[in-house]
Coordinates of C-alpha atoms in Angstrom, one line a residue:
M1 CA 17.0 -25.6 37.5
G2 CA 20.2 -27.5 38.0
L3 CA 19.4 -29.7 35.0
L4 CA 18.7 -26.7 32.9
G5 CA 21.9 -25.1 33.9
R6 CA 23.9 -28.2 32.9
R7 CA 22.2 -28.2 29.5
G8 CA 23.4 -24.6 28.9
V9 CA 20.5 -22.4 30.0
G10 CA 22.0 -19.3 31.5
V11 CA 19.1 -16.9 31.8
F12 CA 15.9 -17.6 33.8
V13 CA 12.9 -15.4 33.8
E14 CA 10.5 -15.9 36.7
V15 CA 6.8 -15.1 36.0
G16 CA 5.1 -14.9 39.4
P17 CA 4.0 -12.7 42.3
D18 CA 7.6 -12.3 43.7
G19 CA 11.2 -13.5 43.2
V20 CA 11.2 -16.5 45.5
L21 CA 12.3 -19.0 42.8
S22 CA 15.0 -16.6 41.5
G23 CA 16.5 -16.6 44.9
L24 CA 16.5 -20.4 45.2
G25 CA 17.8 -20.8 41.7
R26 CA 21.0 -19.0 42.4
D27 CA 21.9 -21.9 44.7
A28 CA 21.4 -24.4 41.8
V29 CA 23.0 -22.3 39.0
P30 CA 25.5 -19.9 40.6
D31 CA 26.5 -18.4 37.3
G32 CA 23.0 -18.0 36.0
V33 CA 21.1 -14.7 35.5
F34 CA 17.8 -14.7 37.2
V35 CA 15.1 -12.1 36.3
A36 CA 12.0 -11.6 38.4
S37 CA 9.2 -10.1 36.4
S38 CA 7.4 -8.7 39.5
R39 CA 8.2 -7.9 43.1
R40 CA 5.7 -7.8 45.9
D41 CA 6.9 -4.5 47.3
R42 CA 7.8 -2.7 44.0
D43 CA 5.9 -0.8 41.3
E44 CA 4.7 -3.5 38.7
A45 CA 5.3 -1.5 35.6
V46 CA 8.8 -0.3 36.7
T47 CA 9.7 -3.9 37.7
A48 CA 8.5 -5.4 34.4
V49 CA 10.4 -2.9 32.2
A50 CA 13.5 -3.4 34.3
A51 CA 13.1 -7.2 33.9
A52 CA 12.8 -6.9 30.2
A53 CA 15.9 -4.6 30.0
T54 CA 17.9 -7.2 32.1
A55 CA 16.8 -10.0 29.9
W56 CA 17.7 -8.1 26.7
A57 CA 21.1 -7.1 28.1
N58 CA 21.8 -10.8 28.6
G59 CA 21.0 -11.8 25.1
L60 CA 17.3 -12.5 25.0
D61 CA 14.9 -11.1 22.3
V62 CA 12.4 -8.7 23.7
G63 CA 9.3 -7.5 21.8
W64 CA 9.8 -3.8 22.7
R65 CA 7.0 -2.6 20.5
Q66 CA 4.5 -5.0 22.3
L67 CA 5.9 -3.8 25.6
T68 CA 6.0 -0.1 25.1
G69 CA 3.4 0.4 22.4
G70 CA 5.7 1.9 19.9
G71 CA 8.5 4.5 20.1
R72 CA 11.2 5.8 17.9
R73 CA 15.0 6.1 18.1
I74 CA 16.4 9.4 19.2
P75 CA 20.0 10.7 19.1
L76 CA 21.9 10.4 22.4
P77 CA 25.5 11.2 23.3
T78 CA 27.7 8.4 21.8
Y79 CA 30.9 9.5 23.4
A80 CA 31.5 9.1 27.2
F81 CA 33.0 12.6 27.6
Q82 CA 30.8 14.5 25.3
R83 CA 29.0 17.5 26.7
G84 CA 25.8 18.7 25.2
R85 CA 22.1 19.2 25.8
Y86 CA 19.7 16.7 24.2
W87 CA 16.0 17.7 24.1
L88 CA 13.4 16.3 21.8
D89 CA 12.0 18.8 19.4
P90 CA 8.2 18.3 19.4
A91 CA 7.9 19.9 15.9
A92 CA 10.4 17.5 14.4
R93 CA 8.7 14.3 15.6
E94 CA 7.8 11.8 13.0
P95 CA 4.7 9.6 13.1
D96 CA 5.4 6.2 14.7
D97 CA 4.3 4.3 11.6
G98 CA 6.7 6.1 9.3
E99 CA 4.2 8.1 7.2
G100 CA 6.9 10.8 6.6
W101 CA 8.8 8.2 4.6
D102 CA 6.1 7.9 1.8
Y103 CA 6.6 9.5 -1.6
R104 CA 5.5 8.9 -5.2
I105 CA 6.4 9.9 -8.7
E106 CA 4.4 12.5 -10.5
W107 CA 4.7 14.2 -13.8
E108 CA 4.2 17.9 -14.5
P109 CA 3.9 19.8 -17.8
V110 CA 6.9 21.9 -18.9
T111 CA 6.8 24.7 -21.4
L112 CA 9.4 24.3 -24.2
P113 CA 10.1 26.9 -26.8
A114 CA 8.4 26.3 -30.2
G115 CA 10.6 26.2 -33.3
A116 CA 13.8 25.0 -31.5
R117 CA 16.9 24.8 -33.7
L118 CA 19.6 22.2 -33.5
D119 CA 23.2 22.9 -34.8
G120 CA 26.1 20.7 -35.8
D121 CA 26.5 17.1 -36.3
W122 CA 24.2 14.6 -34.3
L123 CA 24.8 10.9 -33.9
V124 CA 21.8 8.6 -33.7
V125 CA 22.6 5.1 -32.3
A126 CA 19.9 2.6 -33.5
P127 CA 20.1 -1.2 -33.4
D128 CA 19.1 -3.4 -36.3
G129 CA 15.4 -3.6 -36.7
V130 CA 14.6 -0.2 -35.2
D131 CA 13.2 2.4 -37.5
A132 CA 15.2 5.5 -36.8
A133 CA 13.7 7.5 -39.7
P134 CA 11.1 9.5 -37.8
V135 CA 13.6 10.6 -35.2
V136 CA 16.2 11.5 -37.8
A137 CA 13.6 13.5 -39.7
A138 CA 12.7 15.4 -36.5
L139 CA 16.3 16.3 -35.9
E140 CA 17.0 17.3 -39.5
K141 CA 13.9 19.4 -39.6
A142 CA 15.3 21.3 -36.6
G143 CA 18.6 22.0 -38.5
A144 CA 20.8 19.1 -37.4
T145 CA 23.1 17.1 -39.7
V146 CA 22.5 13.5 -38.7
A147 CA 24.5 10.3 -38.9
V148 CA 23.1 6.9 -37.9
T149 CA 25.1 4.0 -36.5
G150 CA 24.1 0.6 -35.3
S151 CA 26.5 0.4 -32.4
A152 CA 28.6 2.3 -30.1
P153 CA 31.4 4.4 -31.8
T154 CA 34.9 3.0 -31.7
R155 CA 36.7 6.0 -33.3
P156 CA 37.2 9.5 -31.9
G157 CA 34.4 11.9 -33.0
R158 CA 33.1 15.3 -32.2
H159 CA 29.3 15.7 -32.2
A160 CA 26.9 18.3 -31.0
G161 CA 24.8 15.5 -29.4
V162 CA 24.2 11.8 -29.3
L163 CA 20.8 10.2 -29.3
S164 CA 20.5 6.5 -28.2
L165 CA 17.7 4.4 -29.5
L166 CA 19.3 1.2 -28.2
A167 CA 16.4 0.6 -25.8
L168 CA 13.9 0.4 -28.6
G169 CA 15.4 -3.0 -29.5
G170 CA 12.8 -4.3 -27.2
T171 CA 14.7 -6.4 -24.7
A172 CA 16.4 -5.8 -21.4
E173 CA 19.7 -6.8 -23.0
A174 CA 19.2 -4.1 -25.7
S175 CA 18.4 -1.4 -23.1
L176 CA 21.5 -2.3 -21.0
A177 CA 23.7 -2.0 -24.1
N178 CA 23.5 1.7 -23.2
A179 CA 26.1 0.9 -20.6
G180 CA 28.5 0.1 -23.4
L181 CA 27.6 3.3 -25.2
V182 CA 28.4 5.5 -22.2
K183 CA 31.7 3.7 -21.8
A184 CA 32.5 4.1 -25.5
L185 CA 31.9 7.8 -25.6
G186 CA 34.3 8.2 -22.8
E187 CA 36.9 6.0 -24.4
T188 CA 36.7 7.9 -27.8
G189 CA 36.8 11.3 -26.1
D190 CA 33.5 12.4 -27.5
A191 CA 32.2 15.0 -25.1
A192 CA 28.8 15.3 -26.8
P193 CA 25.7 15.2 -24.5
L194 CA 24.0 11.8 -24.6
W195 CA 20.2 11.5 -24.4
I196 CA 18.8 7.9 -23.9
V197 CA 15.4 7.4 -25.6
T198 CA 12.7 4.9 -24.7
R199 CA 9.1 4.3 -25.9
G200 CA 6.4 3.1 -23.6
A201 CA 8.7 2.8 -20.6
V202 CA 6.9 5.3 -18.3
A203 CA 3.3 6.3 -17.7
A204 CA 3.5 10.1 -17.5
R205 CA -0.3 11.0 -17.7
D206 CA -3.7 9.5 -17.4
G207 CA -4.3 7.1 -20.1
D208 CA -0.7 6.3 -20.6
R209 CA 0.1 2.6 -20.7
V210 CA 3.6 1.2 -20.0
S211 CA 3.8 -1.1 -23.1
A212 CA 7.5 -1.8 -22.8
P213 CA 8.6 -2.3 -19.1
E214 CA 11.9 -3.9 -20.3
Q215 CA 12.9 -0.5 -21.8
A216 CA 12.6 1.0 -18.3
T217 CA 15.9 -0.7 -17.4
S218 CA 17.4 2.1 -19.5
W219 CA 15.9 4.6 -17.1
G220 CA 17.6 3.0 -14.1
L221 CA 20.9 2.7 -15.9
G222 CA 20.6 6.2 -17.4
L223 CA 20.0 7.8 -13.9
V224 CA 23.2 6.3 -12.7
A225 CA 24.9 7.5 -15.8
T226 CA 23.9 11.2 -15.0
L227 CA 25.5 10.8 -11.6
E228 CA 28.7 9.1 -12.7
H229 CA 29.1 11.1 -15.9
P230 CA 27.1 14.3 -15.4
D231 CA 28.8 16.0 -18.4
R232 CA 28.5 13.1 -20.8
C233 CA 25.0 11.8 -20.0
R234 CA 22.4 14.6 -20.3
G235 CA 19.2 12.7 -19.5
L236 CA 16.3 10.4 -20.5
I237 CA 13.4 10.9 -23.0
D238 CA 10.3 8.7 -23.4
L239 CA 8.6 9.0 -26.7
P240 CA 4.9 8.4 -27.7
P241 CA 3.9 5.4 -30.0
G242 CA 3.9 7.8 -33.0
L243 CA 6.1 10.8 -33.6
D244 CA 3.7 13.3 -35.2
E245 CA 4.8 16.8 -36.1
A246 CA 3.9 18.2 -32.7
A247 CA 5.8 15.5 -30.8
A248 CA 8.8 15.8 -33.2
G249 CA 8.9 19.5 -32.4
Q250 CA 8.8 18.7 -28.7
L251 CA 11.7 16.2 -29.1
A252 CA 13.8 18.9 -30.9
A253 CA 13.0 21.4 -28.1
V254 CA 14.2 18.9 -25.5
L255 CA 17.4 18.3 -27.3
A256 CA 18.1 22.0 -27.9
G257 CA 18.5 22.4 -24.1
G258 CA 18.1 25.5 -22.0
H259 CA 15.2 24.0 -19.9
G260 CA 17.3 22.3 -17.2
E261 CA 15.2 19.1 -17.2
D262 CA 16.8 15.6 -17.5
Q263 CA 13.8 13.2 -17.2
L264 CA 11.1 13.9 -19.7
A265 CA 8.2 12.3 -21.5
V266 CA 7.3 13.7 -24.9
R267 CA 3.6 13.4 -25.7
P268 CA 1.5 14.9 -28.5
G269 CA 0.0 17.4 -26.0
G270 CA 3.4 18.6 -24.8
A271 CA 6.3 17.4 -22.6
L272 CA 6.1 16.4 -19.0
A273 CA 8.9 16.2 -16.4
R274 CA 9.4 13.7 -13.7
R275 CA 9.1 14.8 -10.1
L276 CA 9.3 13.2 -6.6
A277 CA 6.4 14.2 -4.4
R278 CA 5.2 13.6 -0.9
A279 CA 2.5 10.9 -1.0
P280 CA -0.9 11.9 0.4
H281 CA -2.3 10.0 3.4
E282 CA -5.8 9.0 3.0
P283 CA -8.0 6.2 4.4
P284 CA -7.6 3.1 2.2
A285 CA -10.5 2.4 0.0
S286 CA -9.8 -1.3 0.2
P287 CA -7.7 -2.4 3.3
W288 CA -5.3 -5.3 2.6
K289 CA -5.6 -8.1 5.1
P290 CA -3.2 -11.0 4.2
R291 CA -5.1 -14.3 4.0
G292 CA -4.8 -17.8 2.6
T293 CA -1.5 -18.7 0.9
V294 CA 1.2 -16.1 0.1
L295 CA 4.3 -16.7 -2.0
V296 CA 7.4 -14.8 -0.9
T297 CA 10.4 -15.0 -3.2
G298 CA 13.7 -14.6 -1.5
G299 CA 11.7 -15.8 1.5
T300 CA 14.7 -17.1 3.5
G301 CA 16.7 -13.9 3.1
A302 CA 16.8 -11.1 5.6
L303 CA 14.0 -9.1 4.2
G304 CA 12.0 -12.0 3.0
A305 CA 12.0 -13.6 6.4
R306 CA 10.8 -10.3 8.0
V307 CA 8.0 -10.1 5.5
A308 CA 7.0 -13.7 6.1
R309 CA 6.7 -13.1 9.9
W310 CA 4.7 -10.0 9.2
L311 CA 2.4 -11.8 6.9
A312 CA 1.8 -14.5 9.5
E313 CA 1.1 -12.0 12.2
A314 CA -1.3 -10.2 9.9
G315 CA -3.4 -13.3 9.1
A316 CA -1.8 -15.3 6.3
E317 CA -2.6 -19.0 6.9
H318 CA 0.2 -20.5 4.8
L319 CA 3.5 -19.2 3.3
I320 CA 5.5 -20.6 0.5
L321 CA 9.1 -19.3 0.9
A322 CA 11.0 -19.6 -2.3
S323 CA 14.8 -19.1 -2.5
R324 CA 17.8 -20.8 -4.1
S325 CA 18.5 -22.8 -0.9
G326 CA 15.0 -23.4 0.3
A327 CA 14.8 -25.4 3.6
A328 CA 18.7 -25.7 3.6
A329 CA 19.1 -21.9 4.0
P330 CA 20.7 -20.7 7.3
G331 CA 18.0 -20.0 9.9
A332 CA 15.2 -21.8 7.9
D333 CA 14.4 -24.1 10.9
R334 CA 14.1 -21.1 13.3
L335 CA 11.9 -19.2 10.7
A336 CA 9.6 -22.2 10.3
A337 CA 9.2 -22.5 14.1
D338 CA 8.5 -18.8 14.4
L339 CA 5.8 -19.0 11.7
A340 CA 4.3 -22.0 13.3
G341 CA 4.1 -20.2 16.5
L342 CA 2.2 -17.4 14.7
G343 CA -0.3 -19.9 13.4
A344 CA 0.9 -20.1 9.9
G345 CA 1.9 -23.2 7.9
V346 CA 5.1 -23.0 5.8
S347 CA 6.5 -24.6 2.7
F348 CA 10.0 -24.1 1.5
A349 CA 10.9 -24.3 -2.2
A350 CA 14.5 -24.4 -3.5
V351 CA 14.1 -22.6 -6.8
D352 CA 15.8 -20.1 -9.0
V353 CA 13.0 -17.6 -9.8
A354 CA 14.7 -16.9 -13.1
D355 CA 13.9 -20.5 -14.2
A356 CA 10.3 -20.2 -15.5
E357 CA 9.5 -23.9 -15.5
A358 CA 10.8 -24.4 -11.9
L359 CA 8.9 -21.3 -10.7
A360 CA 5.7 -22.5 -12.4
A361 CA 5.8 -25.7 -10.4
V362 CA 6.0 -23.7 -7.2
V363 CA 3.2 -21.4 -8.2
A364 CA 1.1 -24.4 -9.0
Q365 CA 1.4 -25.9 -5.4
R366 CA -1.5 -24.0 -3.9
P367 CA -4.0 -21.2 -4.9
L368 CA -2.3 -17.9 -4.0
S369 CA -3.9 -14.8 -2.5
A370 CA -0.8 -12.6 -2.8
V371 CA 2.9 -12.6 -3.9
V372 CA 5.8 -10.6 -2.5
H373 CA 8.9 -10.7 -4.7
T374 CA 11.9 -9.8 -2.6
A375 CA 14.5 -11.9 -4.5
G376 CA 17.5 -10.2 -6.1
V377 CA 21.1 -9.4 -5.6
S378 CA 23.0 -6.1 -5.7
V379 CA 25.4 -5.7 -8.6
H380 CA 28.0 -3.0 -7.9
G381 CA 30.5 -1.4 -10.3
A382 CA 31.0 1.8 -12.2
L383 CA 29.7 2.2 -15.7
A384 CA 33.2 2.9 -17.0
E385 CA 34.1 -0.7 -16.0
A386 CA 30.7 -2.3 -16.7
D387 CA 30.2 -5.4 -18.8
P388 CA 26.7 -5.3 -20.3
A389 CA 26.5 -9.1 -20.2
A390 CA 27.4 -9.1 -16.5
L391 CA 24.7 -6.4 -15.9
V392 CA 22.1 -8.6 -17.6
A393 CA 23.1 -11.7 -15.6
G394 CA 23.1 -9.7 -12.3
A395 CA 19.6 -8.3 -12.9
A396 CA 18.1 -11.7 -13.9
A397 CA 16.7 -12.7 -10.4
K398 CA 14.7 -9.4 -10.2
V399 CA 13.8 -8.9 -13.9
A400 CA 13.3 -12.5 -15.0
G401 CA 11.7 -13.6 -11.7
A402 CA 9.2 -10.7 -11.8
A403 CA 8.4 -11.3 -15.5
H404 CA 7.8 -15.0 -14.9
L405 CA 5.5 -14.2 -11.9
D406 CA 3.6 -11.8 -14.0
A407 CA 3.2 -14.3 -16.8
L408 CA 2.2 -17.1 -14.4
L409 CA -0.3 -15.0 -12.4
G410 CA -1.4 -12.4 -14.9
D411 CA -5.1 -13.3 -14.7
A412 CA -5.2 -14.6 -11.2
P413 CA -7.4 -12.5 -8.8
L414 CA -4.7 -11.6 -6.3
D415 CA -5.1 -9.3 -3.3
A416 CA -1.5 -8.0 -3.7
F417 CA 1.4 -8.4 -6.1
V418 CA 4.2 -6.7 -4.3
L419 CA 7.6 -6.0 -5.9
F420 CA 10.6 -5.0 -3.8
S421 CA 12.3 -2.2 -5.7
S422 CA 14.8 0.4 -4.6
V423 CA 15.3 4.2 -4.5
A424 CA 18.3 3.5 -6.9
A425 CA 15.6 3.2 -9.6
V426 CA 14.1 6.5 -8.6
W427 CA 17.2 8.8 -8.3
G428 CA 20.1 6.6 -9.2
G429 CA 23.1 5.6 -7.2
A430 CA 26.8 5.7 -8.1
G431 CA 28.1 2.2 -8.8
Q432 CA 24.6 0.7 -9.0
A433 CA 23.8 0.8 -12.7
G434 CA 22.7 -2.9 -12.9
Y435 CA 20.8 -2.7 -9.6
A436 CA 19.0 0.5 -10.6
A437 CA 18.2 -1.0 -14.0
A438 CA 16.6 -4.1 -12.6
N439 CA 14.5 -2.2 -10.1
A440 CA 13.3 0.3 -12.7
Y441 CA 11.9 -2.7 -14.6
L442 CA 9.9 -3.7 -11.5
D443 CA 8.5 -0.2 -11.2
A444 CA 7.5 -0.3 -14.9
L445 CA 6.0 -3.8 -14.6
A446 CA 3.8 -2.7 -11.7
A447 CA 2.5 0.2 -13.8
S448 CA 1.9 -2.1 -16.8
R449 CA -0.1 -4.6 -14.5
R450 CA -2.1 -1.8 -13.0
A451 CA -3.0 -0.4 -16.4
R452 CA -4.5 -3.7 -17.4
G453 CA -6.5 -4.1 -14.2
A454 CA -4.2 -6.5 -12.3
A455 CA -2.9 -6.1 -8.8
A456 CA 0.6 -4.6 -8.5
T457 CA 2.6 -2.4 -6.2
S458 CA 6.3 -1.7 -6.5
V459 CA 7.8 -0.3 -3.4
A460 CA 11.1 1.6 -4.0
W461 CA 12.8 1.1 -0.7
G462 CA 15.4 3.1 1.0
P463 CA 17.9 1.0 3.2
W464 CA 16.5 -1.3 5.9
A465 CA 18.1 -1.7 9.3
G466 CA 19.2 -5.2 10.2
G467 CA 19.2 -6.7 6.7
G468 CA 19.0 -6.0 3.0
M469 CA 21.5 -4.6 0.6
A470 CA 22.7 -1.9 3.0
A471 CA 23.9 -4.5 5.6
T472 CA 27.2 -5.1 3.8
G473 CA 30.4 -3.7 5.3
D474 CA 30.0 -0.1 6.3
A475 CA 27.3 0.7 3.7
E476 CA 24.7 1.5 6.4
Q477 CA 27.0 4.1 8.0
V478 CA 27.9 5.7 4.7
L479 CA 24.2 5.9 3.7
R480 CA 23.3 7.5 7.0
R481 CA 25.9 10.2 6.7
G482 CA 24.6 10.8 3.2
G483 CA 21.1 11.4 4.5
L484 CA 19.6 8.0 4.1
P485 CA 19.5 6.4 7.6
A486 CA 18.3 2.8 7.7
M487 CA 14.6 2.3 8.4
D488 CA 13.2 0.4 11.3
P489 CA 11.8 -2.8 9.8
E490 CA 8.4 -2.7 11.6
R491 CA 7.7 0.8 10.4
A492 CA 8.9 -0.2 6.9
L493 CA 6.4 -3.1 6.9
A494 CA 3.6 -0.8 7.9
A495 CA 4.6 1.4 5.0
M496 CA 4.4 -1.6 2.7
R497 CA 0.8 -2.2 3.7
R498 CA 0.0 1.6 3.1
A499 CA 1.6 1.3 -0.3
V500 CA -0.5 -1.6 -1.3
E501 CA -3.7 0.1 0.0
S502 CA -2.9 3.4 -1.7
G503 CA -3.7 2.1 -5.2
D504 CA -0.4 3.6 -6.6
A505 CA 1.6 1.4 -8.9
V506 CA 4.8 2.7 -7.4
R507 CA 5.5 4.0 -3.9
V508 CA 8.8 5.3 -2.6
V509 CA 9.5 4.6 1.0
A510 CA 12.7 6.1 2.5
D511 CA 13.8 8.0 5.5
V512 CA 15.5 10.8 3.7
Q513 CA 17.2 13.6 5.6
W514 CA 17.0 16.1 2.7
E515 CA 19.3 18.6 4.3
R516 CA 22.2 16.1 4.0
F517 CA 21.1 14.2 0.9
A518 CA 20.3 17.0 -1.5
P519 CA 23.6 18.9 -1.4
A520 CA 25.6 15.8 -2.4
Y521 CA 23.0 14.8 -4.9
T522 CA 22.9 18.1 -6.7
L523 CA 26.7 18.8 -6.4
S524 CA 27.5 18.2 -10.0
R525 CA 24.3 19.8 -11.5
A526 CA 20.7 20.6 -10.7
R527 CA 18.3 17.7 -10.1
P528 CA 14.7 18.9 -10.9
L529 CA 13.4 15.5 -9.8
I530 CA 13.7 16.5 -6.1
E531 CA 12.8 20.2 -6.2
R532 CA 9.3 19.6 -4.7
V533 CA 10.7 17.9 -1.6
T534 CA 13.8 20.0 -0.8
P535 CA 14.1 23.6 0.2
A536 CA 15.0 26.1 -2.5
P537 CA 18.8 26.4 -2.9
E538 CA 20.5 29.3 -1.2
P539 CA 21.5 32.2 -3.5
P540 CA 25.1 32.2 -4.6
P541 CA 27.5 33.8 -2.1
A542 CA 29.0 37.2 -2.5
P543 CA 32.5 37.5 -3.9
R544 CA 35.0 36.4 -1.1
T545 CA 38.1 38.2 0.1
P546 CA 41.1 36.3 1.3
V547 CA 39.8 36.6 4.9
T548 CA 36.4 35.3 4.1
R549 CA 37.9 32.4 2.0
D550 CA 40.0 31.3 5.0
R551 CA 37.0 31.5 7.3
D552 CA 34.8 29.5 4.9
L553 CA 37.5 26.9 4.5
L554 CA 37.8 26.6 8.3
D555 CA 34.0 26.3 8.6
L556 CA 33.9 23.6 5.9
V557 CA 36.7 21.6 7.6
R558 CA 34.9 21.8 11.0
E559 CA 31.7 20.7 9.4
R560 CA 33.3 17.6 7.9
V561 CA 35.2 16.8 11.1
A562 CA 32.0 17.1 13.1
S563 CA 30.2 14.7 10.8
V564 CA 33.0 12.1 10.8
L565 CA 33.8 12.2 14.5
E566 CA 30.1 12.6 15.4
H567 CA 30.4 15.9 17.3
P568 CA 27.1 17.5 18.2
S569 CA 27.8 20.5 15.9
P570 CA 30.8 22.0 13.9
A571 CA 31.1 24.6 16.7
S572 CA 32.2 21.9 19.1
V573 CA 35.3 21.1 17.0
P574 CA 38.3 22.9 18.5
T575 CA 40.5 24.8 16.1
D576 CA 43.6 24.9 18.3
R577 CA 44.6 21.2 18.3
P578 CA 44.9 18.2 15.9
C579 CA 41.7 16.4 14.9
G580 CA 43.1 13.2 16.4
T581 CA 42.8 14.7 19.9
S582 CA 39.2 15.8 19.5
G583 CA 37.7 12.4 20.3
S584 CA 36.1 9.9 17.9
T585 CA 33.3 7.5 18.4
R586 CA 34.5 5.1 15.6

């Protein structure tokens, strides 16, 4: 023990029938911490748990799930002088495996009025090579006067509406040019509602095929635009391959407004609106058991490393971990040792997944049973300041990497092809246009692969605890206050397996506290997307007198102070002294 102490070992765990060696060890290492896992005259379970707690408090990693068999975090008083009662509500308990986090996208028919009329001057923005004639004809038949331009306007204008066909240019770059259009409309002072059009970007009904996943980047970008510019950007429309008379009438009805929808697919049989729904929980028809060799892109990052360990525990025999730094990444040696301890071999590959040739060499190393694509970086910035070229460059790791993997493994009989997407692609996120666009492409690519019979699952994740994009600065706290607490990684990984086994092309996995999230999300306007998963909005309040206005204002201030200072409730915030004397846990 003395030798170990001189080599820097400070914590010793004794595994035996009593604590004899712990007692002797203190003579050899006076400053050491000695933990006896059992005591002859004490309860075994209590002693073992106390020993684990002592080890953890002194810096050792403890497998709490293996020790306790599961569990979940509960709110406890975070301030030493806080007074309050904390009882678990049995009715509010969530399943240990996070089943309450599972959602999916569904489409429901909407009834639009026949013979809709459009008034005034409409601007159609169509790039070179895109035939705008059918769309122009549909608008003119409904009564609109239509002008067509090939790029974003640069001079002030006043239009009744603007229809963007930029995404029909057929590339991610063309789709992301919509960022420049949103910006230009603001700079020219044109307050016309903007609708962004795609074709083949979503699968809205049985038989639909996502034929243009690159156009889905416009959906991600457009969702952010409706949040950052709710008055300027009205919504998104996906058109069918051909615009017959019925579909042309449906398009005109969408543009005429009055329906409240902002995410629609126009089909010959009618229009459908996008909805978020709770995912059903059914026994898997084909359970996924990782085996053989699995490729993990972004494999040395925080999420990729967690996925690699989970795959090894679940049965994968070899892991190829691809990242820009490869074996030189921080923590790679520790990760390799962990995987070896779990019985899995590991190969590191230093590669930019956006480089098709380099990625092909990695894929050719060994036959693969599965792929998990976690690579990508977050690109932040408001659309008003966005550079479309920078958006394209920032999205490359996710978009190009996924496209190359699809091309390289398109016909391979894989057990799973998992894409790490984000809820930003589902409901947007202020300042996340590039990130949402890239992840919307992943969702569309998964749908495209499924339609042709290939394995694919895109998981639109909420924030993870202990890593991922939410681990920067105070992002995790901000998201939690907004109703998106970070998810426990082990439960998130269990949800990943359920997503693969569900057969859905896209699954949303997020711990959403709707009572917090929905009010902020719907502040600027209604969001039909979430109406199935949130309570109906309260009726508008009765007219207020000066007395009730003052009381409402006081209630609002107390609610905000309670949230920021982490009081148990607004009622606990005193009204007779400054906020700074009320106590803060930050």
